[in-house]
Tab-separated table of C-alpha atoms in Angstrom:
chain	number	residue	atom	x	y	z
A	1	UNK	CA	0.000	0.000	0.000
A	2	UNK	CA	1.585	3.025	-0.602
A	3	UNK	CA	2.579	5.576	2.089
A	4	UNK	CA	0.449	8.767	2.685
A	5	UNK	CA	2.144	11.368	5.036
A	6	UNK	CA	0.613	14.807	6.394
A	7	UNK	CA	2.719	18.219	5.394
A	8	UNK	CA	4.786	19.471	7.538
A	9	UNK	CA	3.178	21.572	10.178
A	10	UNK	CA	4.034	23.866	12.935
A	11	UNK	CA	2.749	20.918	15.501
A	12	UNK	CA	1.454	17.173	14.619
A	13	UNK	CA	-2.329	17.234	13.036
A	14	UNK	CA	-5.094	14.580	13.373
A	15	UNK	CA	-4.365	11.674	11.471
A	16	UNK	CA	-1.612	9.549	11.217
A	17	UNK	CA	1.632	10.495	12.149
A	18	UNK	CA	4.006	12.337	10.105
A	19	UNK	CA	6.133	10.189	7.597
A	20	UNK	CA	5.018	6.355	9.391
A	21	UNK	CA	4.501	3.661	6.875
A	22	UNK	CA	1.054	3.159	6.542
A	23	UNK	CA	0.751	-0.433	6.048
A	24	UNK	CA	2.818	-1.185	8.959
A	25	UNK	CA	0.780	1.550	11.091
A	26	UNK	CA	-2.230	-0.349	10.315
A	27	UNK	CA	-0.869	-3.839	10.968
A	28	UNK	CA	0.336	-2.022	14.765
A	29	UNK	CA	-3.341	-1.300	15.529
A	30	UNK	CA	-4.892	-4.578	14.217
A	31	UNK	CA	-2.098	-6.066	16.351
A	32	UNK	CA	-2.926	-4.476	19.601
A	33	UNK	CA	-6.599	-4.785	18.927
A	34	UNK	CA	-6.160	-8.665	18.826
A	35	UNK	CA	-4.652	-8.592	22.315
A	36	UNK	CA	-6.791	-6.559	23.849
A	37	UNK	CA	-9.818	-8.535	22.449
A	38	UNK	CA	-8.397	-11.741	23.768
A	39	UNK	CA	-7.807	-10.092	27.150
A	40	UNK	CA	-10.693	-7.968	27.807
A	41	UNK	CA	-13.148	-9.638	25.329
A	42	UNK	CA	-15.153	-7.507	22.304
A	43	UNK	CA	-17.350	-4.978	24.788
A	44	UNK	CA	-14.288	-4.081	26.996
A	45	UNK	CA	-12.109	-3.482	24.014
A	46	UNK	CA	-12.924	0.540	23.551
A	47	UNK	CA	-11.496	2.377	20.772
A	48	UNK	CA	-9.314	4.288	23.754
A	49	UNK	CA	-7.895	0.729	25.523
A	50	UNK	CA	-6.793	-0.037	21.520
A	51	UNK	CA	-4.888	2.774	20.790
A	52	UNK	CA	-3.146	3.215	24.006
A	53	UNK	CA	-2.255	-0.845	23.714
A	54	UNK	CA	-0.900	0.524	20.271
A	55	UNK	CA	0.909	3.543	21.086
A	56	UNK	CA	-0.989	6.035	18.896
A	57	UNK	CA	-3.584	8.579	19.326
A	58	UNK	CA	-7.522	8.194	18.766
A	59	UNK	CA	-7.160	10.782	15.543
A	60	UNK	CA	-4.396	8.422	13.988
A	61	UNK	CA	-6.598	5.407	15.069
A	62	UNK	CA	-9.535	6.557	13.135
A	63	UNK	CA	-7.529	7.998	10.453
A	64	UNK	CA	-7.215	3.788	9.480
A	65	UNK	CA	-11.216	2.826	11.607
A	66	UNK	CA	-13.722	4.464	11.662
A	67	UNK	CA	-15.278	2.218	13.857
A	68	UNK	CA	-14.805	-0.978	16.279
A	69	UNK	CA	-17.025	-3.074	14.033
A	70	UNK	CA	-14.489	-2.332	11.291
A	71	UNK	CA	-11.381	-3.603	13.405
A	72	UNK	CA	-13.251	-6.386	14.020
A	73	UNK	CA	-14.101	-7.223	10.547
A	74	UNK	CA	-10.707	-6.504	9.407
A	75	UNK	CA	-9.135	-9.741	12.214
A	76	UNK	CA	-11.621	-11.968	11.129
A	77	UNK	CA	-10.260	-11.268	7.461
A	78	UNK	CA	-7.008	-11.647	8.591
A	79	UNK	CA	-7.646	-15.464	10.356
A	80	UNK	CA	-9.694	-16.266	7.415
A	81	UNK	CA	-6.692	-16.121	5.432
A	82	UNK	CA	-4.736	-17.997	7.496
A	83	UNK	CA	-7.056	-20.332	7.915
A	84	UNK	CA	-7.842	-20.611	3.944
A	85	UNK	CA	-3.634	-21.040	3.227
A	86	UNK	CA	-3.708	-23.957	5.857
A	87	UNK	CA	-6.511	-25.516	4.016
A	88	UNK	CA	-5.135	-25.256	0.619
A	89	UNK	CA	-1.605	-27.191	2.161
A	90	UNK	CA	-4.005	-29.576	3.922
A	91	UNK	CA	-5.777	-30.743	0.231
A	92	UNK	CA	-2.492	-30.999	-1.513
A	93	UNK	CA	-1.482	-34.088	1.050
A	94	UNK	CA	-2.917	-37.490	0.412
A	95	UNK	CA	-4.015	-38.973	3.475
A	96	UNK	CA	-5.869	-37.879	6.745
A	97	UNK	CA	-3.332	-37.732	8.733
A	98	UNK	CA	-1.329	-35.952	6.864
A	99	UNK	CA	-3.955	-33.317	5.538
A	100	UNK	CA	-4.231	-33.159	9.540
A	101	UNK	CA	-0.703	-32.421	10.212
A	102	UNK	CA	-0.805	-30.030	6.865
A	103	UNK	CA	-3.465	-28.387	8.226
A	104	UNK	CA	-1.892	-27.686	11.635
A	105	UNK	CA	1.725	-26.953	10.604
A	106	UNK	CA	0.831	-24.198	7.995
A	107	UNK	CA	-1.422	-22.485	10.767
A	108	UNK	CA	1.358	-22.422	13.242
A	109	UNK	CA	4.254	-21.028	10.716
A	110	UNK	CA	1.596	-18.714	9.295
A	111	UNK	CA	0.326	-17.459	13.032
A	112	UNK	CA	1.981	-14.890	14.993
A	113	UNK	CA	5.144	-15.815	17.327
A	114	UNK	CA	3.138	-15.645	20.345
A	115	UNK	CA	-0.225	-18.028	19.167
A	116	UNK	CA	-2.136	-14.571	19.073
A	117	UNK	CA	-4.155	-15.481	16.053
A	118	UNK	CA	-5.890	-18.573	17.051
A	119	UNK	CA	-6.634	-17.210	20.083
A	120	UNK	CA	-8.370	-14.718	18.730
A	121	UNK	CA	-10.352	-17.159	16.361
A	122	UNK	CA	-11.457	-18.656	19.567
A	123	UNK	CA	-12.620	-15.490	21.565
A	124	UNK	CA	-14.292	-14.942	18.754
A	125	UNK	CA	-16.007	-17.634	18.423
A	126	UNK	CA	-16.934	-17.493	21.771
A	127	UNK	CA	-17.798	-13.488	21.757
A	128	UNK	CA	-20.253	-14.929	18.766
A	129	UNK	CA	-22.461	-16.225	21.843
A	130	UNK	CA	-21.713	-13.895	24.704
A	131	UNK	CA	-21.861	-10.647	22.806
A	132	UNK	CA	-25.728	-9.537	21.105
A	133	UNK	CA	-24.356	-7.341	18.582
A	134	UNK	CA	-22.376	-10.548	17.004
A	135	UNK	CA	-24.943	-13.344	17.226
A	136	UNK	CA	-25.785	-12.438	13.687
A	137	UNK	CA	-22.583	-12.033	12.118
A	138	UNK	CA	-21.171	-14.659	10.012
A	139	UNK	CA	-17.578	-16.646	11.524
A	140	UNK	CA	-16.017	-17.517	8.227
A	141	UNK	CA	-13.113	-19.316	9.959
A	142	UNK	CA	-15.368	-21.725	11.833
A	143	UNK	CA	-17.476	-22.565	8.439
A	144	UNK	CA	-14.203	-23.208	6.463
A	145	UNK	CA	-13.240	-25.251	9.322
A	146	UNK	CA	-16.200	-26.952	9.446
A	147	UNK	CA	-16.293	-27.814	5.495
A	148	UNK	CA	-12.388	-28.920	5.259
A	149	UNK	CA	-13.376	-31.453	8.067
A	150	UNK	CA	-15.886	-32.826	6.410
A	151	UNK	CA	-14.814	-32.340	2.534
A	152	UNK	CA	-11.599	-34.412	4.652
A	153	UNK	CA	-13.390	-37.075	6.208
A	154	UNK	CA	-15.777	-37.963	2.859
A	155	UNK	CA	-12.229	-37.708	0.808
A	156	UNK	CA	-10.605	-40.623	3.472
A	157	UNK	CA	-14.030	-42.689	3.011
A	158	UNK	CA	-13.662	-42.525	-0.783
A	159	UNK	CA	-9.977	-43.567	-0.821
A	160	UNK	CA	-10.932	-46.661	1.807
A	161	UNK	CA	-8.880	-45.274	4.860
A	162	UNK	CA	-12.258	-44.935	7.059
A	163	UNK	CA	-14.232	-47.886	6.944
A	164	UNK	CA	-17.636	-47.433	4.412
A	165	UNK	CA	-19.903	-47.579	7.159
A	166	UNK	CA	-18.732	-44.829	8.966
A	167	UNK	CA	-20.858	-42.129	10.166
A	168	UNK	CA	-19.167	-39.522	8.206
A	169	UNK	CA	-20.785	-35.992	9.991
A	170	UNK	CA	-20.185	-37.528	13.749
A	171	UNK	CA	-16.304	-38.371	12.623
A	172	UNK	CA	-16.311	-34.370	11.265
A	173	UNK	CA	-17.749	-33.219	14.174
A	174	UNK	CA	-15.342	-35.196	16.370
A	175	UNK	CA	-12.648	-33.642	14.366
A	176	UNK	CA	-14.043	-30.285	14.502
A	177	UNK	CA	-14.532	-30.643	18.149
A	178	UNK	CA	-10.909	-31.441	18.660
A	179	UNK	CA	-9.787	-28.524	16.427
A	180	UNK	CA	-11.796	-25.945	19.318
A	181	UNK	CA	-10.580	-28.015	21.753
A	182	UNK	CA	-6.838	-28.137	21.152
A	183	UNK	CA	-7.085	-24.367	20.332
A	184	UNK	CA	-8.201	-23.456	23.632
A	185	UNK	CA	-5.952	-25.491	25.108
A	186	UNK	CA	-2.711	-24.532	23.525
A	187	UNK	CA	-3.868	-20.855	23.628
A	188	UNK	CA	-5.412	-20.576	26.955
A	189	UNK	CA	-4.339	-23.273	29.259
A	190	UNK	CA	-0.435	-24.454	28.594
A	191	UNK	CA	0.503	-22.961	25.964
A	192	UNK	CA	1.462	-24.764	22.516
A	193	UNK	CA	4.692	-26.017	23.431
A	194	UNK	CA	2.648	-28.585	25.813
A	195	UNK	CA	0.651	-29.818	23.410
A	196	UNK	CA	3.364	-32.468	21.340
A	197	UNK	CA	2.699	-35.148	24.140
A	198	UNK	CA	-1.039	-34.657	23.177
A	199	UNK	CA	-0.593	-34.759	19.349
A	200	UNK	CA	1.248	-37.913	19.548
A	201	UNK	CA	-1.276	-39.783	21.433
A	202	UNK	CA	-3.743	-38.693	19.060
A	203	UNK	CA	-1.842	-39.548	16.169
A	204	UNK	CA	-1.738	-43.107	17.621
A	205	UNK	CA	-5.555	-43.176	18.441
A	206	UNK	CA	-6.473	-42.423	14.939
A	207	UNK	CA	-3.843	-45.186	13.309
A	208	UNK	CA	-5.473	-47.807	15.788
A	209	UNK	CA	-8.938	-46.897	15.963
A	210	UNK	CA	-10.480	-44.630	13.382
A	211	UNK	CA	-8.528	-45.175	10.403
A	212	UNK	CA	-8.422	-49.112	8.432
A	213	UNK	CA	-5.198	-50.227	9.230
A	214	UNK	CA	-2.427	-49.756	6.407
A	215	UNK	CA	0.379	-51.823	6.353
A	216	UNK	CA	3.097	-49.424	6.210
A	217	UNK	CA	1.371	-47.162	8.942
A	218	UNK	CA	0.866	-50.028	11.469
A	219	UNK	CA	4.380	-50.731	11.373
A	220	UNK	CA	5.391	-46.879	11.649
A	221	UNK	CA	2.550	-46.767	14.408
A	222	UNK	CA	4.301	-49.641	16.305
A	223	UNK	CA	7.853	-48.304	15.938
A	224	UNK	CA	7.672	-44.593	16.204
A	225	UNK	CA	4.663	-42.704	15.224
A	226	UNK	CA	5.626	-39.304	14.090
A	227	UNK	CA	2.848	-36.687	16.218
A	228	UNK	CA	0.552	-34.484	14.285
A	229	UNK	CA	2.293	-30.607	14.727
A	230	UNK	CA	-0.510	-28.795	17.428
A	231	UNK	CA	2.763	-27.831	19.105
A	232	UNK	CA	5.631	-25.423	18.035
């Protein structure tokens, strides 16, 4: 995006500062705004508790927002996209468990250092519930989500890796469980770097239980099953 700076003045304007790079202005606030969302939740997170989190004034703020809503609006964009690139590396893979660990691994190299994003898609999720004004609104992440899971699970049926008689939407919705669950877990509980111990165990109780046993992954299972990535 190309830069827009004020003339020079005899003092500092409304807007955005003099000669900051807008693009990386706007990324600051949308930054800030993510934290204090996940920290005070959507009603406590005031236009004022923003831009003091981010270290400008209100004028610059709304110089980029006009509005809370529009913050808002612009992080769900943002996880949809990372959500949307995970997907894409999850349907290039072959099997389930690897579309899984596809799926996982291109969230967490695409996500912030600090696991700030899916946070955030989970507050939000859960400000969908708690907060009137977003009952109505659409969450974008959680129907991709929701669709990968199952597009995943019929995909596995077709290629014989779950057995035929499978009930397809409970294995989905077991999946899609797990995704919420793991994400409040690693985000709000221990942290991601607790969560390998997890992933492996999970890893094994799909190879031995969900999935039709393959030959080549019962004998990886019983040597040294490599864990699905929900940790860094």
């Amino acid at each position: 995006m190309a830069s827009r700076t004020q003339p020079a003045t005899s003092g500092r304007g409304r807007g955005r500062p003099v000669g900051s790079d807008s693009a990386e202005t706007r990324a600051t606030i949308l930054r800030a705004a993510r934290t204090v969302i996940i920290e005070r939740g959507y009603e406590a997170a005031t236009f004022q508790a923003i831009a003091a989190r981010a270290g400008f004034s209100r004028p610059t703020m709304h110089y980029y927002f006009s509005t809370k809503e529009e913050i808002y609006e612009s992080l769900q964009q943002e996880a949809y996209a990372l959500v949307a690139d995970s997907i894409a590396a999850a349907k290039r893979e072959e099997t389930l468990l690897t579309q899984l660990g596809a799926f996982i691994s291109t969230a967490q190299r695409l996500d912030f250092s600090d696991g700030s994003m899916m946070r955030f898609i989970v507050s939000s999720r859960l400000e969908q519930h708690r907060h009137p004004r977003l009952r109505a609104t659409t969450t974008p992440v959680s129907d991709a989500v929701a669709e990968f899971y199952t597009w995943m699970v019929d995909d596995a049926i077709r290629r014989g890796e779950i057995p035929a008689d499978a009930d397809a939407s409970a294995v989905a919705n077991m999946l899609f469980a797990m995704f919420w669950g793991m994400g409040l877990f690693a985000g709000f509980v221990h942290g991601p770097q607790n969560t390998s111990g997890i992933a492996k165990q999970l890893n094994v109780l799909l190879r031995r239980g969900l999935l039709n046993p393959q030959p080549e992954a019962v004998e990886a299972a019983a040597s040294d099953p490599e864990p699905l990535a929900f940790g860094a």
